[in-house]
mmCIF file of C-alpha atoms in Angstrom:
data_model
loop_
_atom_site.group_PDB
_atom_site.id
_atom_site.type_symbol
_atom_site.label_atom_id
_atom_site.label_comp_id
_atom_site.label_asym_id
_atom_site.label_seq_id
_atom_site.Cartn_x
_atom_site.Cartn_y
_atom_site.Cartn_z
ATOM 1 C CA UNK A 1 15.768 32.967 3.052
ATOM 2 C CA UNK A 2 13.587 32.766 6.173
ATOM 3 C CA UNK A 3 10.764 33.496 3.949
ATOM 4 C CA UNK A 4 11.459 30.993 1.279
ATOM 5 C CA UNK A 5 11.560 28.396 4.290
ATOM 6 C CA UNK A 6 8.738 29.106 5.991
ATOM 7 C CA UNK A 7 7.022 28.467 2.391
ATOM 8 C CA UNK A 8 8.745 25.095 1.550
ATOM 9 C CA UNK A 9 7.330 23.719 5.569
ATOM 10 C CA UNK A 10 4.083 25.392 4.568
ATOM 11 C CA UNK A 11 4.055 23.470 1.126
ATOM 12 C CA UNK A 12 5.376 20.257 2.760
ATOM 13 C CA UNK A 13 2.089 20.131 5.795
ATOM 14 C CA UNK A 14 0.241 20.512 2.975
ATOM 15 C CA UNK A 15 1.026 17.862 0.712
ATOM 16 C CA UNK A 16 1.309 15.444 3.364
ATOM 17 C CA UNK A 17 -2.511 16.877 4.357
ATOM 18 C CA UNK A 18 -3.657 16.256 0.380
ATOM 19 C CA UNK A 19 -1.555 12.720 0.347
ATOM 20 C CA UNK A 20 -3.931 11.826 3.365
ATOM 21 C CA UNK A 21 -6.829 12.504 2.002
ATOM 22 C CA UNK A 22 -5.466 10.907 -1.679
ATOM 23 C CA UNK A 23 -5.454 7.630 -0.164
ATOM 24 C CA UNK A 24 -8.972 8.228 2.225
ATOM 25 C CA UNK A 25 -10.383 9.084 -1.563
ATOM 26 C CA UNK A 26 -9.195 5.479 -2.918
ATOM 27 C CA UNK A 27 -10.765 3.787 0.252
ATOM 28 C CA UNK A 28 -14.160 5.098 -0.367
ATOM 29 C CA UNK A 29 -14.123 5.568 -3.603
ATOM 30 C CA UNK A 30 -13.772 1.834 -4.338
ATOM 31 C CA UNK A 31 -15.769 0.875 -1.573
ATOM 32 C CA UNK A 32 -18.735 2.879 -3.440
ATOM 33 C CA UNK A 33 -17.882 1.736 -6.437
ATOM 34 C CA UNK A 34 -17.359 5.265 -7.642
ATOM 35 C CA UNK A 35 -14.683 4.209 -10.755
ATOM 36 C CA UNK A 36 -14.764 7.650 -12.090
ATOM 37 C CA UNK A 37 -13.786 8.543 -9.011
ATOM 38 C CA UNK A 38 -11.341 6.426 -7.801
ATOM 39 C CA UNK A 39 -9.365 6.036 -11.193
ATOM 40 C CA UNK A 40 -8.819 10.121 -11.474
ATOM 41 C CA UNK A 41 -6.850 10.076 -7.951
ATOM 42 C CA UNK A 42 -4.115 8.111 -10.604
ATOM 43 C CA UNK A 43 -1.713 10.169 -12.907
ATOM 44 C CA UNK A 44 -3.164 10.492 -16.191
ATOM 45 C CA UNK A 45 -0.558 8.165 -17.736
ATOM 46 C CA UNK A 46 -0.846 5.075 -14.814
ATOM 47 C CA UNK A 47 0.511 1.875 -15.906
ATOM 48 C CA UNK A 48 -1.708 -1.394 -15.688
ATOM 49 C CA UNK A 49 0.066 -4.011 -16.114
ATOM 50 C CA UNK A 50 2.894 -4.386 -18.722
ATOM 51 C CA UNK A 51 1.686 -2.963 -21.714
ATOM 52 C CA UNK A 52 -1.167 -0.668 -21.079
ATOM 53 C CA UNK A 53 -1.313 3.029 -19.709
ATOM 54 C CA UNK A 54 -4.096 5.337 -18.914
ATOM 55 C CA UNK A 55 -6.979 5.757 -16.540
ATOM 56 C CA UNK A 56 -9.631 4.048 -19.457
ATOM 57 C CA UNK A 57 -7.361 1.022 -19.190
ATOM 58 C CA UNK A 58 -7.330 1.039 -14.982
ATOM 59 C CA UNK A 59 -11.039 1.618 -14.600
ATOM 60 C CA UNK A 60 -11.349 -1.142 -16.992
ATOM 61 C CA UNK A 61 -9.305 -3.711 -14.743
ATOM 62 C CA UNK A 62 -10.528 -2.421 -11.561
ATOM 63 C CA UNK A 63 -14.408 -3.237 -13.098
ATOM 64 C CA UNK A 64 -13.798 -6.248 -14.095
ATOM 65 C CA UNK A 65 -11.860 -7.171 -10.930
ATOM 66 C CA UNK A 66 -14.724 -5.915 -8.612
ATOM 67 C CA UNK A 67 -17.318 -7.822 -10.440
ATOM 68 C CA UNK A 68 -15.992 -11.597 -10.701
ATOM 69 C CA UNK A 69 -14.643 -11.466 -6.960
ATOM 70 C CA UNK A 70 -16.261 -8.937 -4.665
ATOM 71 C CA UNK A 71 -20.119 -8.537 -3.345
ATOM 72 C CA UNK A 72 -18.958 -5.773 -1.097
ATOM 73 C CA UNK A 73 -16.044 -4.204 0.118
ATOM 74 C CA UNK A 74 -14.683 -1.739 2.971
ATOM 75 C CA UNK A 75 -11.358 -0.239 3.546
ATOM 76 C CA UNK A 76 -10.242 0.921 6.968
ATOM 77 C CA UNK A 77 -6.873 2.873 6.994
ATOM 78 C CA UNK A 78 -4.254 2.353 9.954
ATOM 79 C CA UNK A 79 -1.156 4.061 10.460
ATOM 80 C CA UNK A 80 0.193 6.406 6.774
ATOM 81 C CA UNK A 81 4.029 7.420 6.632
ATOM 82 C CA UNK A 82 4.883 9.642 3.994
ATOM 83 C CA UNK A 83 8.220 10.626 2.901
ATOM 84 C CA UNK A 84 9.601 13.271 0.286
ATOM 85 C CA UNK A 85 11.939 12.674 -2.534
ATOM 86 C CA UNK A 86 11.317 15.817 -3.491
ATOM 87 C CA UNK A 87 9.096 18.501 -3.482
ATOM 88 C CA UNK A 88 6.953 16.970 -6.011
ATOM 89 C CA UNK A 89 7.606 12.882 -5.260
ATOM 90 C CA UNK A 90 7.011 10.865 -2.426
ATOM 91 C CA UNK A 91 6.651 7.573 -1.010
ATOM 92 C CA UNK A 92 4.250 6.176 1.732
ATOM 93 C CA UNK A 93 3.538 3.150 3.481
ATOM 94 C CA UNK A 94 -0.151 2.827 4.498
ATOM 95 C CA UNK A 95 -1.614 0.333 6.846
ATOM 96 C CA UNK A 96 -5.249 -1.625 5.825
ATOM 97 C CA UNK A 97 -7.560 -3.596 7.247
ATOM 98 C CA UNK A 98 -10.356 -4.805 4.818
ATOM 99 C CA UNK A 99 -13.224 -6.706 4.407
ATOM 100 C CA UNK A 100 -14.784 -8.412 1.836
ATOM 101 C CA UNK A 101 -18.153 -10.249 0.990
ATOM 102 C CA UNK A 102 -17.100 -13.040 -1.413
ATOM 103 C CA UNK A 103 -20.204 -15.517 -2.302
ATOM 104 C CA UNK A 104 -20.695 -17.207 0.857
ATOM 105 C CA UNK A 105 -17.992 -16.274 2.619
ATOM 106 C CA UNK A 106 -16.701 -13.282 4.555
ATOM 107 C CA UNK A 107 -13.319 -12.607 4.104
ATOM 108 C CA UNK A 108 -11.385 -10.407 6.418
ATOM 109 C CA UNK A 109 -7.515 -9.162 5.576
ATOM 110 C CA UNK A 110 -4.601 -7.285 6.891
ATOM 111 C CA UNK A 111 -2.189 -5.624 3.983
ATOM 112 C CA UNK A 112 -0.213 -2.927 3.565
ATOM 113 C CA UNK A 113 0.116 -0.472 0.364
ATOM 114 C CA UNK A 114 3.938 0.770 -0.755
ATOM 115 C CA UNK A 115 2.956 4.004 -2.243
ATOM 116 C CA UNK A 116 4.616 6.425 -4.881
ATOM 117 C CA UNK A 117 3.429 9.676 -5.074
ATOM 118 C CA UNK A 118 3.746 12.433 -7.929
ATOM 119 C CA UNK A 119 2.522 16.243 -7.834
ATOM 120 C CA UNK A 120 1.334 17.107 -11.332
ATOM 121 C CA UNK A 121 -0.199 20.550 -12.654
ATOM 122 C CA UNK A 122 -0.508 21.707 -8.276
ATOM 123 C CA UNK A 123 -2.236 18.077 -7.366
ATOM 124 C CA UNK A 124 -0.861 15.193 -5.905
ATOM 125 C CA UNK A 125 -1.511 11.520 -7.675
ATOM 126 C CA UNK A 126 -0.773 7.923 -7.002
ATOM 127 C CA UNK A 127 1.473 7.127 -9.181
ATOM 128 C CA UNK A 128 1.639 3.083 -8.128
ATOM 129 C CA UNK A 129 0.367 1.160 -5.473
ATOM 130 C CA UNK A 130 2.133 -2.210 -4.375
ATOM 131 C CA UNK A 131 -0.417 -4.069 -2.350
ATOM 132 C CA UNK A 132 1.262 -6.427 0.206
ATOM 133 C CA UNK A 133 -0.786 -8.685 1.731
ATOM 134 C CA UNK A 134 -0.428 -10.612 5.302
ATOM 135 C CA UNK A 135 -3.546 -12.549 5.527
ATOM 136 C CA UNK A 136 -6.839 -13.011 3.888
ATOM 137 C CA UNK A 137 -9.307 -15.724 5.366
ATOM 138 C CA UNK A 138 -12.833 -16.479 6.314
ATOM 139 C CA UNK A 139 -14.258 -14.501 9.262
ATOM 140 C CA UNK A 140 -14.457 -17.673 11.118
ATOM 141 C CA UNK A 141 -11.296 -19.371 10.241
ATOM 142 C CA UNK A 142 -8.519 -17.753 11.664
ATOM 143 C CA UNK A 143 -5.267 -17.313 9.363
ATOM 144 C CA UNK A 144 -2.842 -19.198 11.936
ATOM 145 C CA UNK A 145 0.288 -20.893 10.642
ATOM 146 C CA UNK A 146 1.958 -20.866 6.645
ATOM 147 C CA UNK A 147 0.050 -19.643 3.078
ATOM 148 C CA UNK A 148 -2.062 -16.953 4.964
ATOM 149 C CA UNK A 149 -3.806 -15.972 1.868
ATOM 150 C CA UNK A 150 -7.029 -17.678 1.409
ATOM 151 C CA UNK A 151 -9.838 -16.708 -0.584
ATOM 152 C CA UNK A 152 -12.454 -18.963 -1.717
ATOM 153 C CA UNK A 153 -12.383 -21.293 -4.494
ATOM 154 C CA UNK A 154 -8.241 -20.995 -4.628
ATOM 155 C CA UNK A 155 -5.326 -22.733 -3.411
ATOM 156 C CA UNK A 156 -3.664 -20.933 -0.029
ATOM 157 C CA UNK A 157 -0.820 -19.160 -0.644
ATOM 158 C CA UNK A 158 2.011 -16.797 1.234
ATOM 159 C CA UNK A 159 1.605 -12.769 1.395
ATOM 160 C CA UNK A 160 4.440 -10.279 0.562
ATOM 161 C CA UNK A 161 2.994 -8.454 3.653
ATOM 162 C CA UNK A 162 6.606 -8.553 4.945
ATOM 163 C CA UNK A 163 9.029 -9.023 1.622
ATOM 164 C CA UNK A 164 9.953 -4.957 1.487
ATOM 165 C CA UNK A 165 11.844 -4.980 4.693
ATOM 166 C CA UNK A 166 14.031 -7.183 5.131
ATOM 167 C CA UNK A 167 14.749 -7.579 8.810
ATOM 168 C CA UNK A 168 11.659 -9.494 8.817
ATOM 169 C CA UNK A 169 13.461 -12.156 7.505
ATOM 170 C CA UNK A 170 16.882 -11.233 9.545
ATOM 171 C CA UNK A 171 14.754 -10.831 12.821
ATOM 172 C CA UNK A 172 13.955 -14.521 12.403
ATOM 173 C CA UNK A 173 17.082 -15.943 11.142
ATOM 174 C CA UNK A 174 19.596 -15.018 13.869
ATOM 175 C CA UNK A 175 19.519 -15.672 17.756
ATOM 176 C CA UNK A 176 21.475 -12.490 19.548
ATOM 177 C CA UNK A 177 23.724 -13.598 22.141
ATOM 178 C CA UNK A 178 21.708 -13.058 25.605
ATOM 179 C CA UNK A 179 25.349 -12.621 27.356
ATOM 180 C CA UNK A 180 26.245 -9.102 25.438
ATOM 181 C CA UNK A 181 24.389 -5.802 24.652
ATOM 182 C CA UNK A 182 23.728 -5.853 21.103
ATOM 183 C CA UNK A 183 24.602 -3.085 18.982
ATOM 184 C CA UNK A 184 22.225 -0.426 17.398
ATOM 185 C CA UNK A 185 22.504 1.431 14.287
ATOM 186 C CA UNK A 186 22.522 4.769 13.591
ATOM 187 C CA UNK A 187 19.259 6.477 13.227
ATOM 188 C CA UNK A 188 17.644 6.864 9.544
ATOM 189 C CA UNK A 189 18.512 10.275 8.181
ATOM 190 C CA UNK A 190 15.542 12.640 7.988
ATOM 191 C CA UNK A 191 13.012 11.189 4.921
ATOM 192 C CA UNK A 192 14.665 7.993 4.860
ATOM 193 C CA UNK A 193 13.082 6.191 7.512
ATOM 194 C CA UNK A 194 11.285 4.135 4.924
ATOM 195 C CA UNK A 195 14.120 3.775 2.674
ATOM 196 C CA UNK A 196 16.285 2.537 5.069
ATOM 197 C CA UNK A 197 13.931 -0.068 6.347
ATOM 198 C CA UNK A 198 13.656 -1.160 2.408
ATOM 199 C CA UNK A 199 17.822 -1.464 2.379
ATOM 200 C CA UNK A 200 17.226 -1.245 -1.519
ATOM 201 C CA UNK A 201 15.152 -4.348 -1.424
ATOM 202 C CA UNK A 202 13.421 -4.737 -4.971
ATOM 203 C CA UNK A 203 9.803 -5.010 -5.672
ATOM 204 C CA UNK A 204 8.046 -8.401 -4.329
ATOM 205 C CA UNK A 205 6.049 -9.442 -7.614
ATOM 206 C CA UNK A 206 2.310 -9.468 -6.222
ATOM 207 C CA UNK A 207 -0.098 -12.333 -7.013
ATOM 208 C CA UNK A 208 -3.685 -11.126 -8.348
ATOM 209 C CA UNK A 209 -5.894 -12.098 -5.651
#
C-alpha cells in the first residue's frame, strides 16, 4: 500500500509538472505562430464550435482568427491552479496577461482561461479552454468604468472575466453588518478549491473577440 501511494503522489507532481508546461506550450506556440504546434497540445477529437471536431478543423479557426485580427501577439502566464478529478482529468484556472498589435493600435488585456484537462495514451491534453476576459483596450486608454472590452473597429462590451464565481457578484450585492463578526465557511475539501468557488455555476457563453 505504501508503495502504491508513493506512486499515485509521484504520478500526481508529475502531471501537474506536464499540465504546466501544456499551457507554457499554447503561449508560445501561438505567439510564434507555430499551428502545428499549438493545435497537437488539443485531444485529437477537440470540439470547435458546435458542429465540428478535430485538430484540421481548430488549426483552421485559429488561422483564420490570427490573420483578420492580430499583427502580433504575446502571452504572459500568472498564477495556474490545477485540480484532479481523477487521475486522468483535471481542471485549472490560469491567469493571462496579453498583448496584442491590432492595425494601429496596441491593445493590452487581462483574462483568465477555465481549463479541462484529459490524459490520453500517457500525455496530458487540453481538452477545452474557456477564455474569460476582464479588459481589453488601447495601451493608452485605460479600461476604467463599464464594457471593458474594447478592440478596435467594435462596439465596447462587458468580459466574463468574473461570471464563473459567483461571489463576485455576491461580494458586491450585500453590505455585512460592521456591528457583528461575520461568519466563515468551512474550508474547500482537498481538489475542490476551484469547484467550490464555481458553486456549480454554468458556462458564461464567450463572445468571439
Amino acid at each position: 500500500m505504501q508503495t502504491a501511494s508513493l506512486e499515485q503522489r509521484l504520478d500526481r507532481l508529475e502531471s501537474i509538472e506536464e499540465i504546466r508546461q501544456l499551457v507554457a506550450k499554447y503561449a508560445i506556440s501561438l505567439d510564434m505562430r507555430d499551428l502545428d504546434a499549438h493545435v497537437n497540445l488539443f485531444a485529437p477529437d477537440i470540439r470547435v464550435g458546435r458542429e465540428r471536431r478535430g485538430r484540421e478543423h481548430l488549426k483552421a479557426w485559429v488561422d483564420t482568427t490570427l490573420r483578420d485580427q492580430f499583427t502580433g501577439t504575446s502571452h504572459h502566464l500568472g498564477q495556474h491552479l490545477i485540480e484532479f478529478t481523477d487521475p486522468d482529468h483535471a481542471v485549472g484556472v490560469v491567469y493571462s496577461k496579453n498583448e496584442h498589435e491590432t492595425g494601429p493600435e496596441w491593445v493590452i488585456m487581462q483574462m483568465l482561461y477555465w481549463d479541462d484537462y484529459e490524459r490520453i495514451d500517457g500525455r496530458w491534453y487540453f481538452r477545452r479552454r474557456l477564455p474569460c476576459y476582464w479588459y481589453a483596450s488601447d495601451l493608452n486608454r485605460p479600461p476604467i468604468g463599464d464594457l471593458k472590452m474594447r478592440w478596435p473597429g467594435r462596439e465596447p462590451y462587458e468580459g466574463t472575466f468574473h461570471d464563473l464565481f459567483p461571489s463576485w457578484q455576491a461580494f458586491w450585492g450585500q453590505r455585512p453588518d460592521k456591528e457583528a463578526l461575520p461568519e466563515v465557511a468551512a474550508p474547500a475539501p482537498l481538489e475542490r478549491f476551484l469547484v467550490t468557488l464555481r458553486r456549480d455555476t454554468p458556462a458564461p457563453r464567450i463572445r468571439v473577440r
